[in-house]
Amino acid sequence: MAASRGVRRWRQLTVWLHVVTSVGWMAQALTICVLLTTSLTADDRAVAVSNTASAELLDMRLLAPMANASAFTGFMLAAATPWGFFRHWWVLTKFAITLVQLYLGIFVLSDALHESAAAAVAGTTGPTRAMVVGSACMAGAIAFQAWLSVTKPWSTTRWTANRGRGGAPRTAPVWVFVATVCGGLLDFAVAWLLGHPAPLLSLTILGTWLVLRWRAERRESRPEPVAA
């Protein structure tokens, strides 16, 4: 009983951390959208430079660490609970959207912000309308994911029916949720100190648990020996 209470408590803390970082991610995306919009429409070059530089700073110091922590806790909640990644369409949709957001945010928007900040200082150019639209779409996608989490629409996927006799995956032991909360917070602190995200601990925790769960599922799926 004490073990189940511990799992429930730390699972709730994981959900709390996921919600807080997701809201923070969306808030920073909206803030960057406003800063870039103001930079585009500003007549004063100093205002445009300042707003673009502020957008870049927010992206590296807050948005990126929030995004990584949100994605990490979301992935762990799927991997460490009976929800899984591919059993329900709403979870699979959130998973796919998060991967796209991380790719676009890390490899497209962040690079574009860095180049625009440098260009704004040089007086050559600044942020583009595509960057404004991209940051707004990022915030909208997070809001849509929140709706999915609340309503849990649609049916289960065909992977649920084809899972076999193993049924839904079990909830992970308490140490998995403890590691998720502590690892997410530590990686956020490291990102704050370094000035850029470095989610090495989060990736290690996620990878370790996925391997352990895969091995456990393989053992459970083996046919029972027939008595002589």
JSON list of C-alpha atoms in Angstrom, two decimals:
[
{"chain": "A", "resi": 1, "resn": "MET", "atom": "CA", "xyz": [0.00, 0.00, 0.00]},
{"chain": "A", "resi": 2, "resn": "ALA", "atom": "CA", "xyz": [2.83, 2.40, 0.88]},
{"chain": "A", "resi": 3, "resn": "ALA", "atom": "CA", "xyz": [4.51, 1.59, -2.43]},
{"chain": "A", "resi": 4, "resn": "SER", "atom": "CA", "xyz": [1.32, 2.35, -4.40]},
{"chain": "A", "resi": 5, "resn": "ARG", "atom": "CA", "xyz": [0.92, 5.66, -2.54]},
{"chain": "A", "resi": 6, "resn": "GLY", "atom": "CA", "xyz": [4.52, 6.52, -3.41]},
{"chain": "A", "resi": 7, "resn": "VAL", "atom": "CA", "xyz": [3.97, 5.73, -7.08]},
{"chain": "A", "resi": 8, "resn": "ARG", "atom": "CA", "xyz": [0.78, 7.80, -7.13]},
{"chain": "A", "resi": 9, "resn": "ARG", "atom": "CA", "xyz": [2.45, 10.75, -5.39]},
{"chain": "A", "resi": 10, "resn": "TRP", "atom": "CA", "xyz": [5.48, 10.83, -7.69]},
{"chain": "A", "resi": 11, "resn": "ARG", "atom": "CA", "xyz": [3.36, 10.22, -10.77]},
{"chain": "A", "resi": 12, "resn": "GLN", "atom": "CA", "xyz": [1.27, 13.24, -9.79]},
{"chain": "A", "resi": 13, "resn": "LEU", "atom": "CA", "xyz": [4.47, 15.28, -9.38]},
{"chain": "A", "resi": 14, "resn": "THR", "atom": "CA", "xyz": [5.52, 14.19, -12.86]},
{"chain": "A", "resi": 15, "resn": "VAL", "atom": "CA", "xyz": [2.16, 15.32, -14.26]},
{"chain": "A", "resi": 16, "resn": "TRP", "atom": "CA", "xyz": [2.51, 18.61, -12.38]},
{"chain": "A", "resi": 17, "resn": "LEU", "atom": "CA", "xyz": [5.98, 19.20, -13.83]},
{"chain": "A", "resi": 18, "resn": "HIS", "atom": "CA", "xyz": [4.70, 18.34, -17.30]},
{"chain": "A", "resi": 19, "resn": "VAL", "atom": "CA", "xyz": [1.83, 20.83, -17.01]},
{"chain": "A", "resi": 20, "resn": "VAL", "atom": "CA", "xyz": [4.01, 23.62, -15.60]},
{"chain": "A", "resi": 21, "resn": "THR", "atom": "CA", "xyz": [6.70, 23.27, -18.25]},
{"chain": "A", "resi": 22, "resn": "SER", "atom": "CA", "xyz": [4.14, 22.96, -21.06]},
{"chain": "A", "resi": 23, "resn": "VAL", "atom": "CA", "xyz": [2.42, 26.16, -19.95]},
{"chain": "A", "resi": 24, "resn": "GLY", "atom": "CA", "xyz": [5.82, 27.84, -19.67]},
{"chain": "A", "resi": 25, "resn": "TRP", "atom": "CA", "xyz": [6.73, 26.65, -23.16]},
{"chain": "A", "resi": 26, "resn": "MET", "atom": "CA", "xyz": [3.52, 28.10, -24.59]},
{"chain": "A", "resi": 27, "resn": "ALA", "atom": "CA", "xyz": [3.90, 31.37, -22.67]},
{"chain": "A", "resi": 28, "resn": "GLN", "atom": "CA", "xyz": [7.46, 31.87, -23.94]},
{"chain": "A", "resi": 29, "resn": "ALA", "atom": "CA", "xyz": [6.38, 31.10, -27.52]},
{"chain": "A", "resi": 30, "resn": "LEU", "atom": "CA", "xyz": [3.66, 33.75, -27.26]},
{"chain": "A", "resi": 31, "resn": "THR", "atom": "CA", "xyz": [6.11, 36.23, -25.74]},
{"chain": "A", "resi": 32, "resn": "ILE", "atom": "CA", "xyz": [8.58, 35.66, -28.57]},
{"chain": "A", "resi": 33, "resn": "CYS", "atom": "CA", "xyz": [5.75, 36.10, -31.07]},
{"chain": "A", "resi": 34, "resn": "VAL", "atom": "CA", "xyz": [4.88, 39.49, -29.54]},
{"chain": "A", "resi": 35, "resn": "LEU", "atom": "CA", "xyz": [8.52, 40.61, -29.44]},
{"chain": "A", "resi": 36, "resn": "LEU", "atom": "CA", "xyz": [9.11, 39.65, -33.06]},
{"chain": "A", "resi": 37, "resn": "THR", "atom": "CA", "xyz": [5.88, 41.32, -34.17]},
{"chain": "A", "resi": 38, "resn": "THR", "atom": "CA", "xyz": [6.87, 44.52, -32.38]},
{"chain": "A", "resi": 39, "resn": "SER", "atom": "CA", "xyz": [10.32, 44.33, -33.91]},
{"chain": "A", "resi": 40, "resn": "LEU", "atom": "CA", "xyz": [8.85, 44.06, -37.39]},
{"chain": "A", "resi": 41, "resn": "THR", "atom": "CA", "xyz": [6.53, 47.02, -36.94]},
{"chain": "A", "resi": 42, "resn": "ALA", "atom": "CA", "xyz": [8.85, 49.28, -34.92]},
{"chain": "A", "resi": 43, "resn": "ASP", "atom": "CA", "xyz": [10.02, 52.51, -36.53]},
{"chain": "A", "resi": 44, "resn": "ASP", "atom": "CA", "xyz": [12.85, 52.86, -34.03]},
{"chain": "A", "resi": 45, "resn": "ARG", "atom": "CA", "xyz": [15.82, 50.64, -34.98]},
{"chain": "A", "resi": 46, "resn": "ALA", "atom": "CA", "xyz": [16.92, 50.45, -31.33]},
{"chain": "A", "resi": 47, "resn": "VAL", "atom": "CA", "xyz": [13.54, 48.96, -30.38]},
{"chain": "A", "resi": 48, "resn": "ALA", "atom": "CA", "xyz": [13.77, 46.41, -33.19]},
{"chain": "A", "resi": 49, "resn": "VAL", "atom": "CA", "xyz": [17.28, 45.37, -32.15]},
{"chain": "A", "resi": 50, "resn": "SER", "atom": "CA", "xyz": [16.34, 45.16, -28.47]},
{"chain": "A", "resi": 51, "resn": "ASN", "atom": "CA", "xyz": [13.19, 43.10, -29.09]},
{"chain": "A", "resi": 52, "resn": "THR", "atom": "CA", "xyz": [14.93, 40.67, -31.43]},
{"chain": "A", "resi": 53, "resn": "ALA", "atom": "CA", "xyz": [17.77, 40.19, -28.94]},
{"chain": "A", "resi": 54, "resn": "SER", "atom": "CA", "xyz": [15.23, 39.65, -26.15]},
{"chain": "A", "resi": 55, "resn": "ALA", "atom": "CA", "xyz": [13.43, 37.03, -28.24]},
{"chain": "A", "resi": 56, "resn": "GLU", "atom": "CA", "xyz": [16.70, 35.17, -28.81]},
{"chain": "A", "resi": 57, "resn": "LEU", "atom": "CA", "xyz": [17.54, 35.34, -25.10]},
{"chain": "A", "resi": 58, "resn": "LEU", "atom": "CA", "xyz": [14.12, 33.99, -24.09]},
{"chain": "A", "resi": 59, "resn": "ASP", "atom": "CA", "xyz": [14.41, 31.21, -26.61]},
{"chain": "A", "resi": 60, "resn": "MET", "atom": "CA", "xyz": [17.73, 29.94, -25.26]},
{"chain": "A", "resi": 61, "resn": "ARG", "atom": "CA", "xyz": [17.29, 30.62, -21.54]},
{"chain": "A", "resi": 62, "resn": "LEU", "atom": "CA", "xyz": [13.62, 29.71, -21.03]},
{"chain": "A", "resi": 63, "resn": "LEU", "atom": "CA", "xyz": [11.73, 28.36, -24.04]},
{"chain": "A", "resi": 64, "resn": "ALA", "atom": "CA", "xyz": [14.22, 25.65, -25.01]},
{"chain": "A", "resi": 65, "resn": "PRO", "atom": "CA", "xyz": [14.70, 24.28, -21.46]},
{"chain": "A", "resi": 66, "resn": "MET", "atom": "CA", "xyz": [10.93, 24.40, -20.88]},
{"chain": "A", "resi": 67, "resn": "ALA", "atom": "CA", "xyz": [10.33, 22.59, -24.17]},
{"chain": "A", "resi": 68, "resn": "ASN", "atom": "CA", "xyz": [12.84, 19.88, -23.32]},
{"chain": "A", "resi": 69, "resn": "ALA", "atom": "CA", "xyz": [11.42, 19.37, -19.83]},
{"chain": "A", "resi": 70, "resn": "SER", "atom": "CA", "xyz": [7.86, 19.29, -21.17]},
{"chain": "A", "resi": 71, "resn": "ALA", "atom": "CA", "xyz": [8.73, 16.77, -23.86]},
{"chain": "A", "resi": 72, "resn": "PHE", "atom": "CA", "xyz": [10.76, 14.62, -21.47]},
{"chain": "A", "resi": 73, "resn": "THR", "atom": "CA", "xyz": [8.05, 14.42, -18.80]},
{"chain": "A", "resi": 74, "resn": "GLY", "atom": "CA", "xyz": [5.40, 13.79, -21.45]},
{"chain": "A", "resi": 75, "resn": "PHE", "atom": "CA", "xyz": [7.42, 10.95, -22.99]},
{"chain": "A", "resi": 76, "resn": "MET", "atom": "CA", "xyz": [8.03, 9.43, -19.57]},
{"chain": "A", "resi": 77, "resn": "LEU", "atom": "CA", "xyz": [4.34, 9.60, -18.65]},
{"chain": "A", "resi": 78, "resn": "ALA", "atom": "CA", "xyz": [3.60, 7.66, -21.82]},
{"chain": "A", "resi": 79, "resn": "ALA", "atom": "CA", "xyz": [6.45, 5.19, -21.37]},
{"chain": "A", "resi": 80, "resn": "ALA", "atom": "CA", "xyz": [5.93, 4.59, -17.64]},
{"chain": "A", "resi": 81, "resn": "THR", "atom": "CA", "xyz": [2.13, 4.22, -17.56]},
{"chain": "A", "resi": 82, "resn": "PRO", "atom": "CA", "xyz": [-0.49, 2.04, -19.29]},
{"chain": "A", "resi": 83, "resn": "TRP", "atom": "CA", "xyz": [-1.15, 4.86, -21.79]},
{"chain": "A", "resi": 84, "resn": "GLY", "atom": "CA", "xyz": [1.92, 3.95, -23.85]},
{"chain": "A", "resi": 85, "resn": "PHE", "atom": "CA", "xyz": [2.96, 5.76, -27.03]},
{"chain": "A", "resi": 86, "resn": "PHE", "atom": "CA", "xyz": [0.90, 3.96, -29.65]},
{"chain": "A", "resi": 87, "resn": "ARG", "atom": "CA", "xyz": [-2.18, 2.61, -27.88]},
{"chain": "A", "resi": 88, "resn": "HIS", "atom": "CA", "xyz": [-4.40, 5.72, -28.18]},
{"chain": "A", "resi": 89, "resn": "TRP", "atom": "CA", "xyz": [-4.70, 8.11, -31.09]},
{"chain": "A", "resi": 90, "resn": "TRP", "atom": "CA", "xyz": [-4.67, 11.21, -28.89]},
{"chain": "A", "resi": 91, "resn": "VAL", "atom": "CA", "xyz": [-1.39, 10.15, -27.23]},
{"chain": "A", "resi": 92, "resn": "LEU", "atom": "CA", "xyz": [0.17, 9.26, -30.59]},
{"chain": "A", "resi": 93, "resn": "THR", "atom": "CA", "xyz": [-0.93, 12.65, -31.97]},
{"chain": "A", "resi": 94, "resn": "LYS", "atom": "CA", "xyz": [0.67, 14.48, -29.04]},
{"chain": "A", "resi": 95, "resn": "PHE", "atom": "CA", "xyz": [3.83, 12.43, -29.49]},
{"chain": "A", "resi": 96, "resn": "ALA", "atom": "CA", "xyz": [4.07, 13.29, -33.19]},
{"chain": "A", "resi": 97, "resn": "ILE", "atom": "CA", "xyz": [3.35, 17.00, -32.64]},
{"chain": "A", "resi": 98, "resn": "THR", "atom": "CA", "xyz": [5.99, 17.19, -29.91]},
{"chain": "A", "resi": 99, "resn": "LEU", "atom": "CA", "xyz": [8.66, 15.63, -32.14]},
{"chain": "A", "resi": 100, "resn": "VAL", "atom": "CA", "xyz": [7.85, 18.10, -34.93]},
{"chain": "A", "resi": 101, "resn": "GLN", "atom": "CA", "xyz": [7.89, 21.03, -32.51]},
{"chain": "A", "resi": 102, "resn": "LEU", "atom": "CA", "xyz": [11.26, 20.02, -31.06]},
{"chain": "A", "resi": 103, "resn": "TYR", "atom": "CA", "xyz": [12.78, 19.66, -34.53]},
{"chain": "A", "resi": 104, "resn": "LEU", "atom": "CA", "xyz": [11.43, 22.98, -35.82]},
{"chain": "A", "resi": 105, "resn": "GLY", "atom": "CA", "xyz": [12.22, 24.79, -32.58]},
{"chain": "A", "resi": 106, "resn": "ILE", "atom": "CA", "xyz": [15.80, 23.52, -32.27]},
{"chain": "A", "resi": 107, "resn": "PHE", "atom": "CA", "xyz": [16.92, 23.40, -35.89]},
{"chain": "A", "resi": 108, "resn": "VAL", "atom": "CA", "xyz": [14.81, 26.11, -37.52]},
{"chain": "A", "resi": 109, "resn": "LEU", "atom": "CA", "xyz": [13.44, 28.77, -35.17]},
{"chain": "A", "resi": 110, "resn": "SER", "atom": "CA", "xyz": [16.44, 28.97, -32.81]},
{"chain": "A", "resi": 111, "resn": "ASP", "atom": "CA", "xyz": [18.91, 29.31, -35.68]},
{"chain": "A", "resi": 112, "resn": "ALA", "atom": "CA", "xyz": [16.69, 31.90, -37.36]},
{"chain": "A", "resi": 113, "resn": "LEU", "atom": "CA", "xyz": [16.45, 33.90, -34.14]},
{"chain": "A", "resi": 114, "resn": "HIS", "atom": "CA", "xyz": [20.22, 33.88, -33.71]},
{"chain": "A", "resi": 115, "resn": "GLU", "atom": "CA", "xyz": [20.79, 35.04, -37.28]},
{"chain": "A", "resi": 116, "resn": "SER", "atom": "CA", "xyz": [18.08, 37.71, -37.02]},
{"chain": "A", "resi": 117, "resn": "ALA", "atom": "CA", "xyz": [19.51, 39.08, -33.78]},
{"chain": "A", "resi": 118, "resn": "ALA", "atom": "CA", "xyz": [22.96, 39.39, -35.35]},
{"chain": "A", "resi": 119, "resn": "ALA", "atom": "CA", "xyz": [21.50, 40.94, -38.50]},
{"chain": "A", "resi": 120, "resn": "ALA", "atom": "CA", "xyz": [19.43, 43.42, -36.50]},
{"chain": "A", "resi": 121, "resn": "VAL", "atom": "CA", "xyz": [22.53, 44.62, -34.67]},
{"chain": "A", "resi": 122, "resn": "ALA", "atom": "CA", "xyz": [24.36, 45.00, -37.99]},
{"chain": "A", "resi": 123, "resn": "GLY", "atom": "CA", "xyz": [21.43, 46.95, -39.37]},
{"chain": "A", "resi": 124, "resn": "THR", "atom": "CA", "xyz": [21.01, 44.71, -42.40]},
{"chain": "A", "resi": 125, "resn": "THR", "atom": "CA", "xyz": [17.72, 42.95, -41.70]},
{"chain": "A", "resi": 126, "resn": "GLY", "atom": "CA", "xyz": [15.70, 41.48, -38.85]},
{"chain": "A", "resi": 127, "resn": "PRO", "atom": "CA", "xyz": [13.06, 38.89, -38.05]},
{"chain": "A", "resi": 128, "resn": "THR", "atom": "CA", "xyz": [10.71, 37.69, -40.76]},
{"chain": "A", "resi": 129, "resn": "ARG", "atom": "CA", "xyz": [6.96, 37.18, -40.81]},
{"chain": "A", "resi": 130, "resn": "ALA", "atom": "CA", "xyz": [7.62, 33.44, -41.08]},
{"chain": "A", "resi": 131, "resn": "MET", "atom": "CA", "xyz": [9.28, 33.53, -37.65]},
{"chain": "A", "resi": 132, "resn": "VAL", "atom": "CA", "xyz": [6.27, 35.32, -36.19]},
{"chain": "A", "resi": 133, "resn": "VAL", "atom": "CA", "xyz": [3.92, 32.76, -37.71]},
{"chain": "A", "resi": 134, "resn": "GLY", "atom": "CA", "xyz": [6.16, 29.92, -36.54]},
{"chain": "A", "resi": 135, "resn": "SER", "atom": "CA", "xyz": [6.20, 31.05, -32.91]},
{"chain": "A", "resi": 136, "resn": "ALA", "atom": "CA", "xyz": [2.42, 31.58, -32.98]},
{"chain": "A", "resi": 137, "resn": "CYS", "atom": "CA", "xyz": [1.90, 28.10, -34.45]},
{"chain": "A", "resi": 138, "resn": "MET", "atom": "CA", "xyz": [4.11, 26.64, -31.74]},
{"chain": "A", "resi": 139, "resn": "ALA", "atom": "CA", "xyz": [1.92, 28.17, -29.03]},
{"chain": "A", "resi": 140, "resn": "GLY", "atom": "CA", "xyz": [-1.22, 27.03, -30.85]},
{"chain": "A", "resi": 141, "resn": "ALA", "atom": "CA", "xyz": [0.09, 23.47, -31.12]},
{"chain": "A", "resi": 142, "resn": "ILE", "atom": "CA", "xyz": [0.73, 23.35, -27.37]},
{"chain": "A", "resi": 143, "resn": "ALA", "atom": "CA", "xyz": [-2.79, 24.61, -26.72]},
{"chain": "A", "resi": 144, "resn": "PHE", "atom": "CA", "xyz": [-4.15, 21.88, -29.00]},
{"chain": "A", "resi": 145, "resn": "GLN", "atom": "CA", "xyz": [-2.13, 19.28, -27.11]},
{"chain": "A", "resi": 146, "resn": "ALA", "atom": "CA", "xyz": [-3.62, 20.54, -23.86]},
{"chain": "A", "resi": 147, "resn": "TRP", "atom": "CA", "xyz": [-7.09, 20.03, -25.35]},
{"chain": "A", "resi": 148, "resn": "LEU", "atom": "CA", "xyz": [-6.13, 16.48, -26.30]},
{"chain": "A", "resi": 149, "resn": "SER", "atom": "CA", "xyz": [-4.97, 15.77, -22.76]},
{"chain": "A", "resi": 150, "resn": "VAL", "atom": "CA", "xyz": [-8.22, 17.03, -21.26]},
{"chain": "A", "resi": 151, "resn": "THR", "atom": "CA", "xyz": [-10.72, 15.48, -23.68]},
{"chain": "A", "resi": 152, "resn": "LYS", "atom": "CA", "xyz": [-8.79, 12.32, -24.71]},
{"chain": "A", "resi": 153, "resn": "PRO", "atom": "CA", "xyz": [-10.73, 12.01, -27.99]},
{"chain": "A", "resi": 154, "resn": "TRP", "atom": "CA", "xyz": [-10.84, 9.26, -30.61]},
{"chain": "A", "resi": 155, "resn": "SER", "atom": "CA", "xyz": [-10.51, 5.52, -30.22]},
{"chain": "A", "resi": 156, "resn": "THR", "atom": "CA", "xyz": [-7.61, 3.20, -29.55]},
{"chain": "A", "resi": 157, "resn": "THR", "atom": "CA", "xyz": [-5.18, 2.32, -32.34]},
{"chain": "A", "resi": 158, "resn": "ARG", "atom": "CA", "xyz": [-4.73, -1.03, -34.03]},
{"chain": "A", "resi": 159, "resn": "TRP", "atom": "CA", "xyz": [-1.56, -1.57, -32.00]},
{"chain": "A", "resi": 160, "resn": "THR", "atom": "CA", "xyz": [-3.75, -1.91, -28.92]},
{"chain": "A", "resi": 161, "resn": "ALA", "atom": "CA", "xyz": [-5.74, -4.76, -30.47]},
{"chain": "A", "resi": 162, "resn": "ASN", "atom": "CA", "xyz": [-2.58, -6.45, -31.78]},
{"chain": "A", "resi": 163, "resn": "ARG", "atom": "CA", "xyz": [-0.68, -6.30, -28.51]},
{"chain": "A", "resi": 164, "resn": "GLY", "atom": "CA", "xyz": [-1.51, -9.88, -27.60]},
{"chain": "A", "resi": 165, "resn": "ARG", "atom": "CA", "xyz": [-1.97, -11.49, -24.26]},
{"chain": "A", "resi": 166, "resn": "GLY", "atom": "CA", "xyz": [0.35, -9.05, -22.49]},
{"chain": "A", "resi": 167, "resn": "GLY", "atom": "CA", "xyz": [-2.35, -6.37, -22.38]},
{"chain": "A", "resi": 168, "resn": "ALA", "atom": "CA", "xyz": [-1.60, -2.79, -21.44]},
{"chain": "A", "resi": 169, "resn": "PRO", "atom": "CA", "xyz": [1.87, -2.02, -20.05]},
{"chain": "A", "resi": 170, "resn": "ARG", "atom": "CA", "xyz": [2.06, -1.73, -16.29]},
{"chain": "A", "resi": 171, "resn": "THR", "atom": "CA", "xyz": [2.73, 1.44, -14.36]},
{"chain": "A", "resi": 172, "resn": "ALA", "atom": "CA", "xyz": [6.44, 1.83, -13.67]},
{"chain": "A", "resi": 173, "resn": "PRO", "atom": "CA", "xyz": [7.91, 1.53, -10.18]},
{"chain": "A", "resi": 174, "resn": "VAL", "atom": "CA", "xyz": [8.29, 4.62, -8.06]},
{"chain": "A", "resi": 175, "resn": "TRP", "atom": "CA", "xyz": [11.99, 5.13, -8.83]},
{"chain": "A", "resi": 176, "resn": "VAL", "atom": "CA", "xyz": [11.13, 5.87, -12.48]},
{"chain": "A", "resi": 177, "resn": "PHE", "atom": "CA", "xyz": [8.90, 8.81, -11.54]},
{"chain": "A", "resi": 178, "resn": "VAL", "atom": "CA", "xyz": [11.41, 10.03, -8.93]},
{"chain": "A", "resi": 179, "resn": "ALA", "atom": "CA", "xyz": [14.13, 9.97, -11.58]},
{"chain": "A", "resi": 180, "resn": "THR", "atom": "CA", "xyz": [11.83, 11.79, -14.03]},
{"chain": "A", "resi": 181, "resn": "VAL", "atom": "CA", "xyz": [11.07, 14.66, -11.66]},
{"chain": "A", "resi": 182, "resn": "CYS", "atom": "CA", "xyz": [14.62, 15.01, -10.34]},
{"chain": "A", "resi": 183, "resn": "GLY", "atom": "CA", "xyz": [16.22, 14.55, -13.75]},
{"chain": "A", "resi": 184, "resn": "GLY", "atom": "CA", "xyz": [13.93, 17.09, -15.40]},
{"chain": "A", "resi": 185, "resn": "LEU", "atom": "CA", "xyz": [14.61, 19.69, -12.70]},
{"chain": "A", "resi": 186, "resn": "LEU", "atom": "CA", "xyz": [18.37, 19.07, -12.75]},
{"chain": "A", "resi": 187, "resn": "ASP", "atom": "CA", "xyz": [18.56, 19.39, -16.53]},
{"chain": "A", "resi": 188, "resn": "PHE", "atom": "CA", "xyz": [16.58, 22.64, -16.31]},
{"chain": "A", "resi": 189, "resn": "ALA", "atom": "CA", "xyz": [19.04, 23.96, -13.70]},
{"chain": "A", "resi": 190, "resn": "VAL", "atom": "CA", "xyz": [22.00, 22.97, -15.89]},
{"chain": "A", "resi": 191, "resn": "ALA", "atom": "CA", "xyz": [20.42, 24.71, -18.87]},
{"chain": "A", "resi": 192, "resn": "TRP", "atom": "CA", "xyz": [19.93, 27.85, -16.80]},
{"chain": "A", "resi": 193, "resn": "LEU", "atom": "CA", "xyz": [23.58, 27.83, -15.72]},
{"chain": "A", "resi": 194, "resn": "LEU", "atom": "CA", "xyz": [24.97, 27.09, -19.18]},
{"chain": "A", "resi": 195, "resn": "GLY", "atom": "CA", "xyz": [22.63, 29.44, -21.03]},
{"chain": "A", "resi": 196, "resn": "HIS", "atom": "CA", "xyz": [21.48, 26.69, -23.40]},
{"chain": "A", "resi": 197, "resn": "PRO", "atom": "CA", "xyz": [19.69, 23.35, -22.99]},
{"chain": "A", "resi": 198, "resn": "ALA", "atom": "CA", "xyz": [21.71, 20.18, -22.36]},
{"chain": "A", "resi": 199, "resn": "PRO", "atom": "CA", "xyz": [19.19, 17.41, -21.63]},
{"chain": "A", "resi": 200, "resn": "LEU", "atom": "CA", "xyz": [21.75, 14.60, -21.24]},
{"chain": "A", "resi": 201, "resn": "LEU", "atom": "CA", "xyz": [20.31, 13.30, -17.97]},
{"chain": "A", "resi": 202, "resn": "SER", "atom": "CA", "xyz": [16.75, 13.34, -19.30]},
{"chain": "A", "resi": 203, "resn": "LEU", "atom": "CA", "xyz": [17.74, 11.41, -22.43]},
{"chain": "A", "resi": 204, "resn": "THR", "atom": "CA", "xyz": [19.64, 8.89, -20.31]},
{"chain": "A", "resi": 205, "resn": "ILE", "atom": "CA", "xyz": [16.66, 8.30, -18.01]},
{"chain": "A", "resi": 206, "resn": "LEU", "atom": "CA", "xyz": [14.24, 7.95, -20.93]},
{"chain": "A", "resi": 207, "resn": "GLY", "atom": "CA", "xyz": [16.52, 5.62, -22.86]},
{"chain": "A", "resi": 208, "resn": "THR", "atom": "CA", "xyz": [17.25, 3.47, -19.81]},
{"chain": "A", "resi": 209, "resn": "TRP", "atom": "CA", "xyz": [13.58, 3.01, -18.96]},
{"chain": "A", "resi": 210, "resn": "LEU", "atom": "CA", "xyz": [12.60, 2.23, -22.56]},
{"chain": "A", "resi": 211, "resn": "VAL", "atom": "CA", "xyz": [15.24, -0.52, -22.68]},
{"chain": "A", "resi": 212, "resn": "LEU", "atom": "CA", "xyz": [14.17, -1.94, -19.30]},
{"chain": "A", "resi": 213, "resn": "ARG", "atom": "CA", "xyz": [10.49, -1.91, -20.30]},
{"chain": "A", "resi": 214, "resn": "TRP", "atom": "CA", "xyz": [11.25, -3.54, -23.65]},
{"chain": "A", "resi": 215, "resn": "ARG", "atom": "CA", "xyz": [13.14, -6.34, -21.91]},
{"chain": "A", "resi": 216, "resn": "ALA", "atom": "CA", "xyz": [10.32, -6.84, -19.40]},
{"chain": "A", "resi": 217, "resn": "GLU", "atom": "CA", "xyz": [7.73, -7.01, -22.17]},
{"chain": "A", "resi": 218, "resn": "ARG", "atom": "CA", "xyz": [9.81, -9.55, -24.07]},
{"chain": "A", "resi": 219, "resn": "ARG", "atom": "CA", "xyz": [9.99, -11.76, -20.99]},
{"chain": "A", "resi": 220, "resn": "GLU", "atom": "CA", "xyz": [6.22, -11.51, -20.45]},
{"chain": "A", "resi": 221, "resn": "SER", "atom": "CA", "xyz": [5.46, -12.30, -24.10]},
{"chain": "A", "resi": 222, "resn": "ARG", "atom": "CA", "xyz": [7.42, -15.54, -24.10]},
{"chain": "A", "resi": 223, "resn": "PRO", "atom": "CA", "xyz": [5.20, -18.62, -24.18]},
{"chain": "A", "resi": 224, "resn": "GLU", "atom": "CA", "xyz": [4.90, -20.47, -20.91]},
{"chain": "A", "resi": 225, "resn": "PRO", "atom": "CA", "xyz": [6.64, -23.87, -20.87]},
{"chain": "A", "resi": 226, "resn": "VAL", "atom": "CA", "xyz": [4.33, -26.82, -21.32]},
{"chain": "A", "resi": 227, "resn": "ALA", "atom": "CA", "xyz": [4.32, -29.23, -18.42]},
{"chain": "A", "resi": 228, "resn": "ALA", "atom": "CA", "xyz": [5.58, -32.71, -19.27]}
]
